[in-house]
Amino acid sequence: SSAASAAGEACGRGLSYGDSWGYWPYDRIRDINNMIEQLPNYKDNYKEEEYNALMGEAHFLRAFYYFGIVKRYGGVPLVDKVMDPKAPADELQLPRSTEYDSWKFIYNDLKFAMENATSSKTELGRANRYAAAALMSRAMLYAGSIAKYSQYIATTGEAVDKGLMTMSEEYAEEFFQYSYDACKFLKEAGFTLHDGSDKEKNYLEVFLGENSADEDIFIKQYGPKTTTPWNTNLFHCWDAMVLPIGTNLSSSVGAAIQPSWELISLFELPAVTDEEGNPVRFDDPSEIWKNGMEPRCRANFFFSGMTESVSGTVIDVQAGVYTEYPGSAADGTEEVAGSVNDYTNTYRHRMAQPLQSKEIGGQTYRVSGAHGLAEGVGDEGYTYMGTFIRKYVDYNINPADRVLFGSSQSWKVFRYGEILCNWAEAAYELGLIRGDAALKQEAFEHVNELRARAGATRHEMVGAPADLGTEKYGFPIDENLQYIRDERARELCFENHRIFDLRRWRVADIMFQDGMYTHALLPYYVISEGKWIYLNEVNSHGRKVTFDKKWYYEQMPGGEISKNPNIIRNDGY
């Protein structure tokens, strides 16, 4: 159960940012400390290998909990023993350790786990030395990034002065090396990508099977279900939340999370605008995914015209019709909610409900698709972004289980695909620090291993990369490193990495400066031409994404500060 709880943190428990509640699992840490202290009293009851495996698992779990805390707050109180609640207050009210010491605490726990936890791969839901190595690769990559890029966010105050927030750039190489070594350890342990000749089908299998023979390192398992969805051991709502409303699709909520163009556009796919900035004309909206789209992209998203295999339903998205489209793509995609302007008011027609028609110029035309876009249904049930999430959708499920708390497919806490992303980034960062061209080149070997499995075109490292970062962010990020980061977004989308990646790279405040609209990928029928176009409109609900610089570190939970005067508040709050 402790492994499941720790894995639950990886599934995204709470981004508190500036509020007074946060992730603070010291009750679980106390349980683990108690085990570490007490198990030696029973050592004679175990074979040495079994005893070492339990101690290694305990250290992994403690590191997992601390990773969840440190990546949010920076330096935290490091409790490595069971504390007596009757002890004097000054013994119980521990101060925060520095951020560097907190990351090193995680490193030491994971080093112990890698040396002592079991080497058996038979239980994917139990932590072994490979799960410890996977967390080492992830956590130390975070630490290296924070050390390298913290200098650029210009946060000042008591917490920074005392090393509780941010670290010196001199530590970046140390942490990137730890991450690199852990990745190499996993390769040498025999982990590989789950691969096959049908790249789309194969990528779907990565998330719907338990791939103990190749890619899976540590997973969170759900089910089995009993008589009703409310009486289960572990369950989740993924299928009901991401599929559209419809018979044998989602029966409740539906489309609560929808992909943005900002993500989709990172993949290989046909252009939707030409070199002059005009919308490309298609004979059918399905051409966008049938011709020239990488298989991994098709496996991550449902586009209009795709068949959802369980229900047999053809996904049907139509945002509306244009009587004619004489302008550029920019004319129909102005940066306001729903891209409403004089141009769209003149030529564009939409409907309030799905699958509705309208008489235009004396003829009746279908205006909205069965699964969107419809302006009168709110932001759930139907798409307002033009696509749906396909990744992790269970294609073996009983349609009756596509209800809230009806899904039981496993969550991949650590898989080798992430390890290759970590390895590529750590190798390139080390290559930059050391001026080592071989390490930089190695990074793209790992990138291209991912791209080969994805069915995407091989990408070669640029020998003299342009600086893409200084003008935009105020510090250098070369185009090779940006490509590695983009590959990470492609490979790991919807796996609870992106927001933490943008935070550790210290780019979120500029990306979302003054609030940033997200954009859709919406198919429209152009009546005068008998053709289809795709427009990257601002999403119709007009929600802006913002990020304040202080959010790189979250607020220390207010309740903990009130109980412990030695906990210094993070700067900016």
mmCIF file of N, CA, C and O in Angstrom, residues 22 32 42 79 92 137 142-143 213 223 231 242 247 303 314 323 331 426 530 537:
data_model
loop_
_atom_site.group_PDB
_atom_site.id
_atom_site.type_symbol
_atom_site.label_atom_id
_atom_site.label_comp_id
_atom_site.label_asym_id
_atom_site.label_seq_id
_atom_site.Cartn_x
_atom_site.Cartn_y
_atom_site.Cartn_z
ATOM 1 N N GLY A 22 -0.927 21.966 0.866
ATOM 2 C CA GLY A 22 0.033 21.400 -0.061
ATOM 3 C C GLY A 22 0.310 19.936 0.228
ATOM 4 O O GLY A 22 -0.321 19.297 1.070
ATOM 5 N N ILE A 32 7.575 4.935 7.388
ATOM 6 C CA ILE A 32 8.754 4.323 6.766
ATOM 7 C C ILE A 32 9.949 4.377 7.717
ATOM 8 O O ILE A 32 10.703 3.389 7.844
ATOM 9 N N TYR A 42 14.099 -7.702 13.816
ATOM 10 C CA TYR A 42 13.511 -8.957 13.339
ATOM 11 C C TYR A 42 14.336 -9.560 12.205
ATOM 12 O O TYR A 42 13.854 -10.414 11.465
ATOM 13 N N VAL A 79 13.624 14.502 8.020
ATOM 14 C CA VAL A 79 13.356 13.645 9.176
ATOM 15 C C VAL A 79 13.756 12.226 8.801
ATOM 16 O O VAL A 79 13.111 11.596 7.964
ATOM 17 N N LEU A 92 11.409 18.940 18.211
ATOM 18 C CA LEU A 92 10.447 18.525 17.200
ATOM 19 C C LEU A 92 10.311 19.537 16.063
ATOM 20 O O LEU A 92 9.992 19.168 14.938
ATOM 21 N N SER A 137 17.107 8.680 -11.855
ATOM 22 C CA SER A 137 17.292 9.363 -13.135
ATOM 23 C C SER A 137 16.384 10.579 -13.232
ATOM 24 O O SER A 137 16.783 11.619 -13.762
ATOM 25 N N TYR A 142 15.952 16.640 -12.350
ATOM 26 C CA TYR A 142 15.300 17.828 -11.797
ATOM 27 C C TYR A 142 16.313 18.681 -11.047
ATOM 28 O O TYR A 142 16.386 19.900 -11.233
ATOM 29 N N ALA A 143 17.076 18.034 -10.164
ATOM 30 C CA ALA A 143 18.033 18.776 -9.339
ATOM 31 C C ALA A 143 19.075 19.478 -10.198
ATOM 32 O O ALA A 143 19.442 20.635 -9.937
ATOM 33 N N ALA A 213 8.514 -7.622 -19.937
ATOM 34 C CA ALA A 213 9.654 -8.165 -20.680
ATOM 35 C C ALA A 213 10.540 -7.080 -21.273
ATOM 36 O O ALA A 213 11.648 -7.376 -21.710
ATOM 37 N N GLY A 223 -7.804 -2.200 -9.751
ATOM 38 C CA GLY A 223 -8.703 -3.337 -9.785
ATOM 39 C C GLY A 223 -8.229 -4.417 -8.837
ATOM 40 O O GLY A 223 -7.304 -4.219 -8.058
ATOM 41 N N ASN A 231 -17.250 -0.054 -5.241
ATOM 42 C CA ASN A 231 -16.658 -0.979 -4.272
ATOM 43 C C ASN A 231 -15.451 -1.667 -4.897
ATOM 44 O O ASN A 231 -15.460 -2.848 -5.187
ATOM 45 N N VAL A 242 -11.958 11.418 -20.582
ATOM 46 C CA VAL A 242 -11.305 11.937 -21.788
ATOM 47 C C VAL A 242 -12.064 11.647 -23.078
ATOM 48 O O VAL A 242 -11.893 12.371 -24.071
ATOM 49 N N THR A 247 -22.881 6.829 -26.964
ATOM 50 C CA THR A 247 -23.162 5.426 -26.707
ATOM 51 C C THR A 247 -21.877 4.608 -26.749
ATOM 52 O O THR A 247 -21.143 4.629 -27.740
ATOM 53 N N PHE A 303 -8.506 11.954 -33.792
ATOM 54 C CA PHE A 303 -8.860 12.995 -34.742
ATOM 55 C C PHE A 303 -10.164 12.622 -35.438
ATOM 56 O O PHE A 303 -10.558 11.448 -35.464
ATOM 57 N N VAL A 314 -17.220 6.281 -35.189
ATOM 58 C CA VAL A 314 -16.300 7.137 -35.915
ATOM 59 C C VAL A 314 -16.321 8.521 -35.279
ATOM 60 O O VAL A 314 -17.387 9.146 -35.177
ATOM 61 N N THR A 323 -18.963 30.213 -45.354
ATOM 62 C CA THR A 323 -19.584 30.376 -46.673
ATOM 63 C C THR A 323 -18.506 30.498 -47.737
ATOM 64 O O THR A 323 -18.647 29.970 -48.843
ATOM 65 N N ASP A 331 -6.810 35.650 -40.362
ATOM 66 C CA ASP A 331 -8.097 36.341 -40.353
ATOM 67 C C ASP A 331 -9.123 35.616 -39.481
ATOM 68 O O ASP A 331 -9.956 36.251 -38.840
ATOM 69 N N ALA A 426 20.201 14.639 -19.802
ATOM 70 C CA ALA A 426 21.369 14.664 -18.915
ATOM 71 C C ALA A 426 22.663 14.632 -19.724
ATOM 72 O O ALA A 426 23.626 15.351 -19.416
ATOM 73 N N GLY A 530 -16.222 23.615 -51.535
ATOM 74 C CA GLY A 530 -16.409 22.191 -51.305
ATOM 75 C C GLY A 530 -15.182 21.541 -50.700
ATOM 76 O O GLY A 530 -14.903 20.357 -50.923
ATOM 77 N N GLU A 537 -7.763 28.215 -33.938
ATOM 78 C CA GLU A 537 -8.451 29.263 -33.200
ATOM 79 C C GLU A 537 -8.050 29.248 -31.730
ATOM 80 O O GLU A 537 -7.624 28.219 -31.181
#
